[in-house]
Amino acid sequence: DAGVIQSPRHEVTEMGQEVTLRCKPISGHDYLFWYRQTMMRGLELLIYFNNNVPIDDSGMPEDRFSAKMPNASFSTLKIQPSEPRDSAVYFCASRTSSGNTIYFGEGSWLTVV
Amino acid sequence: GDSVTQMEGPVTLSEEAFLTINCTYTATGYPSLFWYVQYPGEGLQLLLKATKADDKGSNKGFEATYRKETTSFHLEKGSVQVSDSAVYFCALSLSGNTPLVFGKGTRLSVIA
């Protein structure tokens, strides 16, 4: 079975540019999570969705960050405008309503210069 | 609030040494407990889990026992290998409707 699929795997962009990260959850999973990982702060939950509806976005650091889930098989995390301090690995993860194990994608490694 | 505390790393061991990574938790209810592993350049993968007190999770030679009396879920392995070098995350979940709460992670390096 395909796991959680993220794209791009690596992105280098200039400060001020818009960044869009994409995620396809595992089919049949109705929870989707966006995490950010940095050396300084570790693994942070940014936002999560249930049945395509955002449930908790209190972890989104600033208005520059936005996330959408237009359907059950696709989500985006956008940063506009990007800043060097946004450099991190961004993980998408998903699970079912009945399960408590979440499955992670391989991450999108973002560098903002 | 609910939280997970792990021993700080990095931990460096020689091959075949015994491994313990401590994890304690604070929770308002009775959580499920997890260990995830992150190999270099990859996402997190579930290593093992336990859903109730005294349960033992095990996988790939790793074990952890859910200790309610000490609110702990320490990860152990009797003989580590170089391929076990990774970052290990302890996590808890209180219910199916809440996201996992992760510890900060412990980096393990195993040298030949």
XYZ file of N, CA and C in Angstrom:
675
model
N 0.832 -1.197 0.000
C 0.000 0.000 0.000
C 0.865 1.244 0.000
N 0.420 2.292 -0.702
C 1.165 3.534 -0.702
C 1.023 4.183 0.650
N 2.093 4.775 1.104
C 2.052 5.508 2.355
C 1.630 6.938 2.114
N 1.920 7.794 3.081
C 1.662 9.219 2.930
C 2.691 9.778 1.943
N 2.196 10.502 0.959
C 3.081 11.003 -0.098
C 3.175 12.514 -0.006
N 4.413 13.005 0.077
C 4.642 14.431 0.161
C 5.480 14.910 -1.015
N 5.221 16.146 -1.417
C 6.064 16.768 -2.437
C 6.125 18.259 -2.184
N 7.207 18.919 -2.577
C 8.446 18.309 -3.026
C 9.228 17.700 -1.865
N 10.205 16.857 -2.148
C 11.042 16.303 -1.084
C 12.024 17.349 -0.597
N 12.524 18.125 -1.522
C 13.481 19.178 -1.174
C 13.116 20.435 -1.942
N 13.210 21.578 -1.243
C 12.984 22.849 -1.927
C 13.887 23.899 -1.326
N 14.532 24.631 -2.200
C 15.332 25.783 -1.821
C 14.699 26.989 -2.501
N 14.381 27.998 -1.715
C 13.712 29.166 -2.264
C 14.279 30.425 -1.648
N 14.024 31.527 -2.290
C 14.520 32.790 -1.772
C 13.500 33.432 -0.851
N 13.998 34.133 0.103
C 13.153 34.865 1.043
C 12.141 35.710 0.273
N 10.890 35.679 0.750
C 9.837 36.456 0.111
C 9.007 35.679 -0.888
N 9.520 34.523 -1.321
C 8.774 33.714 -2.277
C 7.702 32.902 -1.578
N 6.696 32.531 -2.355
C 5.648 31.654 -1.847
C 6.112 30.195 -1.949
N 5.829 29.443 -0.904
C 6.168 28.017 -0.887
C 4.874 27.223 -0.708
N 4.692 26.204 -1.502
C 3.539 25.317 -1.362
C 4.016 23.889 -1.194
N 3.637 23.284 -0.082
C 3.962 21.892 0.193
C 2.683 21.074 0.048
N 2.828 19.879 -0.482
C 1.658 19.059 -0.822
C 1.702 17.723 -0.116
N 0.509 17.212 0.137
C 0.411 15.932 0.846
C -0.773 15.129 0.347
N -0.533 13.851 0.141
C -1.603 12.903 -0.151
C -1.623 11.899 0.978
N -2.685 11.884 1.787
C -2.738 10.930 2.908
C -3.016 9.518 2.416
N -2.888 8.583 3.333
C -3.226 7.205 2.999
C -4.735 7.116 2.741
N -5.103 6.400 1.703
C -6.510 6.268 1.344
C -7.307 5.681 2.509
N -8.439 6.318 2.818
C -9.279 5.842 3.910
C -8.971 6.493 5.245
N -7.874 7.229 5.321
C -7.551 7.944 6.557
C -8.303 9.254 6.578
N -8.951 9.557 7.708
C -9.728 10.784 7.761
C -9.154 11.843 8.682
N -8.004 11.565 9.270
C -7.263 12.602 9.990
C -5.974 12.893 9.228
N -5.651 14.195 9.118
C -4.404 14.597 8.485
C -3.728 15.648 9.358
N -2.430 15.489 9.520
C -1.647 16.348 10.408
C -0.484 16.964 9.627
N -0.183 18.213 9.940
C 1.044 18.862 9.455
C 1.930 19.166 10.663
N 3.190 18.678 10.569
C 4.180 18.925 11.616
C 5.370 19.659 11.003
N 6.080 20.378 11.867
C 7.344 21.001 11.464
C 8.424 20.504 12.416
N 9.588 20.187 11.868
C 10.698 19.716 12.696
C 11.919 20.600 12.482
N 12.455 21.125 13.582
C 13.698 21.883 13.552
C 14.588 21.411 14.693
N 15.856 21.703 14.590
C 16.780 21.318 15.646
C 16.428 22.017 16.944
N 16.038 23.289 16.844
C 15.815 24.063 18.062
C 14.523 23.672 18.774
N 13.468 23.463 18.009
C 12.146 23.281 18.631
C 11.626 21.853 18.539
N 12.367 20.985 17.871
C 11.908 19.607 17.771
C 10.719 19.489 16.835
N 9.798 18.596 17.165
C 8.638 18.290 16.320
C 7.435 19.064 16.847
N 6.878 19.927 15.998
C 5.752 20.775 16.403
C 4.540 20.455 15.529
N 3.377 20.316 16.154
C 2.141 20.152 15.394
C 1.666 21.529 14.947
N 1.480 21.692 13.650
C 1.043 22.976 13.121
C -0.478 23.054 13.039
N -1.096 22.031 12.458
C -2.532 22.021 12.217
C -2.961 20.591 11.954
N -4.227 20.260 12.266
C -4.731 18.978 11.824
C -6.184 19.083 11.371
N -6.554 18.182 10.498
C -7.866 18.132 9.868
C -8.544 16.801 10.203
N -9.863 16.875 10.291
C -10.669 15.667 10.372
C -11.748 15.775 9.304
N -11.818 14.774 8.441
C -12.790 14.831 7.332
C -12.717 16.150 6.570
N -11.491 16.570 6.307
C -11.183 17.757 5.506
C -11.429 19.080 6.228
N -11.872 19.030 7.454
C -12.175 20.247 8.207
C -11.036 20.523 9.188
N -10.507 21.757 9.201
C -9.447 22.058 10.185
C -10.007 22.024 11.606
N -9.354 21.276 12.467
C -9.819 21.113 13.847
C -9.050 22.013 14.804
N -7.765 22.088 14.621
C -6.937 22.879 15.523
C -5.766 23.436 14.739
N -5.734 24.756 14.602
C -4.614 25.389 13.898
C -3.801 26.265 14.831
N -3.891 25.992 16.119
C -3.202 26.836 17.099
C -1.682 26.751 16.990
N -1.189 25.741 16.315
C 0.250 25.605 16.144
C 0.803 26.344 14.944
N -0.049 26.888 14.132
C 0.424 27.640 12.962
C 1.111 28.896 13.467
N 2.368 29.076 13.093
C 3.150 30.128 13.744
C 2.706 31.546 13.430
N 2.302 31.819 12.229
C 1.957 33.190 11.846
C 0.946 33.162 10.718
N 0.419 34.357 10.427
C -0.529 34.468 9.314
C 0.113 34.147 7.972
N 1.400 34.106 7.924
C 2.079 33.757 6.674
C 1.838 32.286 6.303
N 1.432 31.506 7.301
C 1.197 30.082 7.090
C -0.296 29.838 6.910
N -0.636 29.018 5.926
C -2.020 28.613 5.739
C -2.050 27.176 5.239
N -3.105 26.459 5.587
C -3.249 25.075 5.157
C -4.682 24.841 4.698
N -4.812 24.000 3.687
C -6.129 23.662 3.158
C -6.196 22.162 2.907
N -7.426 21.670 2.908
C -7.659 20.285 2.529
C -8.932 20.260 1.694
N -8.816 20.465 0.405
C -10.002 20.575 -0.453
C -10.746 19.265 -0.637
N -10.056 18.147 -0.445
C -10.732 16.855 -0.526
C -9.971 15.838 0.308
N -10.503 14.649 0.386
C -9.953 13.634 1.304
C -8.574 13.133 0.897
N -8.139 13.435 -0.319
C -6.871 12.873 -0.767
C -5.806 13.925 -1.026
N -6.000 15.142 -0.555
C -5.029 16.177 -0.881
C -5.074 17.311 0.141
N -3.876 17.741 0.536
C -3.766 18.894 1.420
C -2.544 19.710 1.017
N -2.610 21.011 1.282
C -1.470 21.884 1.018
C -1.156 22.711 2.256
N 0.115 23.012 2.401
C 0.598 23.952 3.413
C 1.349 25.043 2.660
N 0.894 26.285 2.820
C 1.524 27.393 2.095
C 2.189 28.343 3.070
N 3.305 28.873 2.633
C 4.004 29.911 3.373
C 4.195 31.083 2.414
N 3.636 32.214 2.755
C 3.711 33.391 1.898
C 3.674 34.659 2.741
N 4.734 35.458 2.710
C 6.024 35.209 2.098
C 6.923 34.359 3.011
N 7.813 33.617 2.420
C 8.704 32.767 3.205
C 9.851 33.590 3.788
N 10.375 33.100 4.920
C 11.495 33.743 5.601
C 12.527 32.668 5.947
N 13.784 33.067 6.126
C 14.823 32.070 6.451
C 14.488 31.227 7.678
N 13.817 31.806 8.674
C 13.487 31.042 9.890
C 12.422 29.979 9.636
N 11.848 29.943 8.466
C 10.901 28.882 8.116
C 11.620 27.618 7.641
N 12.922 27.693 7.487
C 13.695 26.525 7.051
C 13.524 25.397 8.062
N 13.076 24.263 7.587
C 12.739 23.151 8.475
C 12.360 21.960 7.605
N 12.066 20.856 8.276
C 11.451 19.724 7.588
C 9.968 19.726 7.961
N 9.118 19.672 6.962
C 7.677 19.694 7.176
C 7.136 18.296 6.880
N 6.486 17.720 7.873
C 5.933 16.375 7.738
C 4.423 16.419 7.679
N 3.881 15.596 6.833
C 2.454 15.327 6.797
C 2.250 13.920 7.355
N 1.149 13.715 8.059
C 0.856 12.407 8.633
C -0.652 12.173 8.589
N -1.049 10.929 8.631
C -2.491 10.643 8.600
C -2.809 9.407 9.430
N -4.089 9.279 9.797
C -4.571 8.077 10.483
C -6.082 7.964 10.307
N -6.611 6.829 10.723
C -8.048 6.630 10.684
C -8.682 7.166 11.962
N -9.983 7.265 11.959
C -10.702 7.695 13.166
C -10.612 6.655 14.272
N -10.600 5.401 13.899
C -10.627 4.342 14.898
C -9.245 3.969 15.398
N -8.214 4.329 14.675
C -6.850 3.977 15.084
C -6.163 5.123 15.785
N -5.145 4.800 16.608
C -4.373 5.873 17.223
C -2.927 5.906 16.736
N -2.624 5.082 15.760
C -1.289 5.110 15.162
C -1.310 6.048 13.968
N -0.389 7.010 13.949
C -0.322 7.879 12.781
C 0.861 7.489 11.921
N 0.718 7.732 10.626
C 1.699 7.340 9.630
C 2.237 8.605 8.975
N 3.566 8.698 8.951
C 4.212 9.898 8.461
C 4.677 9.733 7.023
N 4.665 10.862 6.293
C 5.360 10.914 5.027
C 6.843 11.102 5.261
N 7.602 11.156 4.174
C 9.049 11.267 4.292
C 9.519 12.703 4.497
N 8.601 13.647 4.430
C 8.947 15.021 4.741
C 9.315 15.858 3.531
N 9.104 17.146 3.671
C 9.568 18.133 2.681
C 10.618 18.993 3.359
N 11.846 18.946 2.792
C 12.983 19.648 3.403
C 13.068 21.024 2.771
N 12.702 22.051 3.535
C 12.624 23.411 3.014
C 13.807 24.242 3.502
N 14.449 24.899 2.565
C 15.509 25.857 2.895
C 15.138 27.190 2.264
N 15.062 28.219 3.088
C 14.774 29.572 2.601
C 16.041 30.407 2.778
N 16.545 30.935 1.663
C 17.816 31.686 1.724
C 17.575 33.178 1.510
N -0.894 20.494 31.167
C -1.366 19.738 30.025
C -0.618 18.438 29.885
N -1.042 17.658 28.908
C -0.393 16.380 28.659
C 0.990 16.585 28.065
N 1.944 15.791 28.513
C 3.301 15.983 28.024
C 4.112 14.702 28.134
N 5.198 14.674 27.384
C 6.126 13.555 27.387
C 7.527 14.097 27.602
N 8.267 13.474 28.488
C 9.647 13.883 28.765
C 10.576 12.722 28.472
N 11.543 12.965 27.607
C 12.535 11.946 27.267
C 13.901 12.376 27.747
N 14.762 11.387 27.955
C 16.136 11.716 28.281
C 16.769 12.448 27.112
N 17.619 13.401 27.445
C 18.259 14.169 26.400
C 19.402 13.363 25.807
N 19.596 13.559 24.541
C 20.731 12.916 23.903
C 21.836 13.910 23.654
N 22.757 13.606 22.789
C 22.800 12.327 22.094
C 23.326 11.200 22.975
N 22.928 9.997 22.648
C 23.420 8.799 23.303
C 24.330 8.088 22.312
N 25.546 7.799 22.763
C 26.506 7.094 21.909
C 26.865 5.776 22.572
N 26.674 4.680 21.844
C 26.956 3.351 22.363
C 27.802 2.563 21.374
N 28.523 1.608 21.909
C 29.234 0.671 21.050
C 28.286 -0.442 20.624
N 28.570 -1.008 19.483
C 27.757 -2.123 18.987
C 27.674 -3.224 20.049
N 26.492 -3.804 20.192
C 26.181 -4.886 21.133
C 25.971 -4.398 22.557
N 26.036 -3.113 22.792
C 25.758 -2.595 24.133
C 24.257 -2.620 24.400
N 23.924 -2.502 25.694
C 22.531 -2.453 26.121
C 22.031 -1.009 26.042
N 20.810 -0.867 25.563
C 20.237 0.470 25.391
C 19.040 0.670 26.308
N 19.004 1.811 26.966
C 17.795 2.291 27.630
C 17.618 3.753 27.288
N 16.437 4.100 26.838
C 16.055 5.497 26.644
C 14.829 5.740 27.512
N 14.986 6.628 28.473
C 13.909 6.866 29.428
C 12.829 7.766 28.856
N 11.597 7.465 29.224
C 10.444 8.265 28.825
C 9.441 8.267 29.961
N 9.021 9.441 30.392
C 7.941 9.548 31.358
C 6.871 10.473 30.785
N 5.674 10.325 31.302
C 4.583 11.105 30.738
C 3.716 11.721 31.835
N 3.012 12.751 31.456
C 1.983 13.364 32.290
C 0.716 13.425 31.468
N -0.363 12.856 31.997
C -1.615 12.839 31.245
C -2.787 12.855 32.201
N -3.891 13.440 31.758
C -5.074 13.538 32.602
C -5.887 12.257 32.610
N -5.686 11.392 31.649
C -6.434 10.147 31.576
C -5.498 8.964 31.467
N -5.918 7.980 30.674
C -5.125 6.764 30.488
C -4.716 6.678 29.015
N -3.517 7.153 28.735
C -3.119 7.272 27.324
C -2.645 5.946 26.738
N -2.605 5.906 25.426
C -1.812 4.919 24.710
C -0.420 5.522 24.541
N 0.592 4.652 24.559
C 1.975 5.112 24.495
C 2.685 4.510 23.293
N 3.598 5.287 22.732
C 4.238 4.911 21.477
C 5.728 5.243 21.518
N 6.489 4.482 20.759
C 7.831 4.867 20.366
C 7.881 4.906 18.843
N 8.336 6.061 18.343
C 8.580 6.218 16.915
C 10.086 6.345 16.704
N 10.534 5.927 15.519
C 11.941 6.031 15.169
C 12.079 6.799 13.858
N 13.092 7.658 13.806
C 13.365 8.437 12.582
C 14.792 8.163 12.147
N 14.942 7.434 11.042
C 16.263 7.201 10.478
C 16.682 8.429 9.667
N 17.972 8.620 9.481
C 18.464 9.823 8.785
C 17.788 10.035 7.439
N 17.261 11.238 7.238
C 16.660 11.605 5.970
C 15.278 11.047 5.733
N 14.689 10.454 6.756
C 13.376 9.837 6.578
C 12.352 10.420 7.547
N 11.090 10.031 7.348
C 10.039 10.398 8.271
C 10.018 9.486 9.483
N 9.090 9.761 10.390
C 8.974 8.934 11.590
C 8.203 7.657 11.260
N 8.658 6.561 11.877
C 7.969 5.278 11.713
C 7.609 4.750 13.084
N 6.455 4.131 13.182
C 6.073 3.512 14.437
C 7.013 2.349 14.736
N 7.582 2.331 15.938
C 8.443 1.235 16.350
C 7.661 0.224 17.188
N 6.948 0.737 18.191
C 6.125 -0.133 19.022
C 5.126 0.721 19.797
N 4.135 0.050 20.378
C 3.148 0.782 21.159
C 2.554 -0.117 22.226
N 1.900 0.521 23.207
C 1.183 -0.195 24.260
C -0.049 0.628 24.611
N -1.155 -0.022 24.803
C -2.404 0.709 24.966
C -2.957 0.684 26.394
N -2.406 -0.164 27.259
C -2.895 -0.149 28.645
C -1.777 -0.570 29.576
N -2.012 -0.292 30.857
C -1.003 -0.552 31.880
C -0.538 -2.008 31.850
N 0.774 -2.178 32.010
C 1.473 -3.456 32.046
C 1.624 -4.127 30.684
N 1.073 -3.520 29.661
C 1.305 -4.027 28.308
C 2.767 -3.825 27.951
N 3.314 -4.760 27.180
C 4.674 -4.616 26.658
C 4.589 -4.546 25.140
N 5.133 -3.497 24.571
C 5.263 -3.407 23.133
C 6.646 -3.889 22.739
N 6.741 -4.557 21.584
C 8.050 -5.030 21.149
C 8.108 -5.083 19.632
N 9.321 -4.847 19.121
C 9.524 -4.873 17.673
C 11.013 -4.752 17.405
N 11.534 -5.527 16.494
C 12.935 -5.437 16.060
C 13.917 -5.537 17.218
N 13.572 -6.267 18.255
C 14.456 -6.422 19.401
C 14.288 -5.339 20.447
N 13.491 -4.307 20.147
C 13.200 -3.254 21.110
C 11.966 -3.638 21.936
N 11.968 -3.195 23.197
C 10.827 -3.445 24.074
C 10.561 -2.210 24.922
N 9.292 -2.043 25.312
C 8.940 -1.007 26.279
C 7.698 -1.470 27.012
N 7.670 -1.271 28.325
C 6.545 -1.706 29.151
C 5.837 -0.489 29.721
N 4.529 -0.471 29.597
C 3.671 0.618 30.086
C 3.577 0.483 31.603
N 4.206 1.406 32.321
C 4.203 1.379 33.784
C 3.362 2.531 34.295
N 2.154 2.209 34.721
C 1.247 3.257 35.186
C 1.718 3.843 36.513
N 2.277 3.001 37.379
C 2.641 3.477 38.712
C 3.781 4.483 38.677
N 4.643 4.364 37.652
C 5.752 5.314 37.509
C 5.564 6.218 36.311
N 4.422 6.130 35.671
C 4.109 6.894 34.439
C 5.289 6.888 33.486
N 5.745 5.692 33.156
C 6.931 5.572 32.315
C 6.720 4.577 31.197
N 7.557 4.706 30.183
C 7.504 3.817 29.023
C 8.911 3.780 28.438
N 9.857 3.254 29.193
C 11.258 3.264 28.799
C 11.527 2.283 27.677
N 12.334 2.707 26.718
C 12.687 1.869 25.568
C 13.983 1.127 25.869
N 14.021 -0.171 25.586
C 15.202 -0.984 25.845
C 15.499 -1.889 24.660
N 16.805 -2.169 24.508
C 17.236 -3.188 23.547
C 18.495 -3.821 24.100
N 18.550 -5.116 24.034
C 19.636 -5.845 24.676
C 20.978 -5.699 23.971
N 20.971 -5.528 22.662
C 22.218 -5.506 21.911
C 22.004 -4.639 20.665
N 22.516 -3.410 20.720
C 22.255 -2.493 19.613
C 23.208 -2.748 18.455
N 22.772 -2.358 17.284
C 23.557 -2.473 16.065
C 23.764 -1.087 15.463
N 24.744 -0.979 14.586
C 25.004 0.306 13.924
C 23.744 0.801 13.222
N 22.980 -0.127 12.676
C 21.767 0.232 11.933
C 20.658 0.791 12.825
N 20.830 0.718 14.136
C 19.846 1.315 15.058
C 20.075 2.806 15.266
N 21.131 3.332 14.709
C 21.411 4.761 14.837
C 20.275 5.563 14.219
N 19.641 6.395 15.029
C 18.430 7.108 14.606
C 18.022 8.041 15.734
N 16.922 8.765 15.521
C 16.311 9.555 16.579
C 15.043 8.828 17.025
N 14.877 8.685 18.326
C 13.749 7.955 18.901
C 12.830 8.927 19.632
N 11.539 8.831 19.319
C 10.536 9.722 19.904
C 9.535 8.902 20.715
N 9.319 9.341 21.939
C 8.258 8.792 22.757
C 7.019 9.662 22.557
N 5.835 9.067 22.574
C 4.620 9.843 22.327
C 3.445 9.233 23.068
N 2.428 10.043 23.306
C 1.197 9.543 23.925
C -0.014 10.039 23.147
N -1.095 9.290 23.303
C -2.382 9.677 22.727
C -3.461 9.355 23.731
N -4.319 10.349 24.016
C -5.353 10.129 25.011
C -6.610 9.519 24.424
N -6.891 9.830 23.198
C -8.087 9.272 22.575
C -7.916 9.314 21.076
N -8.835 8.654 20.391
C -8.743 8.634 18.942
C -8.963 9.989 18.316
N -9.471 10.931 19.083
C -9.776 12.237 18.491
C -8.713 13.285 18.761
N -7.672 12.908 19.462
C -6.632 13.891 19.775
C -5.328 13.496 19.103
N -4.545 14.491 18.699
C -3.265 14.166 18.059
C -2.269 13.632 19.076
N -1.243 12.972 18.571
C -0.176 12.494 19.420
C 0.576 13.670 20.026
N 1.024 13.479 21.263
C 1.918 14.419 21.912
C 3.295 13.769 21.935
N 4.275 14.423 21.327
C 5.606 13.851 21.190
C 6.576 14.438 22.203
N 7.528 13.614 22.610
C 8.691 14.118 23.311
C 9.640 14.764 22.326
N 10.742 15.308 22.823
C 11.671 16.060 21.972
C 12.590 15.169 21.140
N 12.598 13.885 21.429
C 13.434 12.982 20.657
C 14.797 12.778 21.305
N 15.338 11.582 21.134
C 16.666 11.234 21.643
C 17.458 10.646 20.490
N 18.584 11.284 20.195
C 19.424 10.790 19.099
C 20.345 9.701 19.609
N 20.342 8.574 18.936
C 21.209 7.438 19.282
C 22.219 7.241 18.168
N 23.476 7.167 18.544
C 24.544 6.812 17.601
C 25.216 5.544 18.104
N 25.279 4.544 17.254
C 25.932 3.279 17.598
C 27.178 3.149 16.737
N 28.312 2.947 17.399
C 29.584 2.873 16.666
C 30.103 1.445 16.693
N 30.710 1.054 15.597
C 31.227 -0.305 15.452
C 32.482 -0.510 16.286
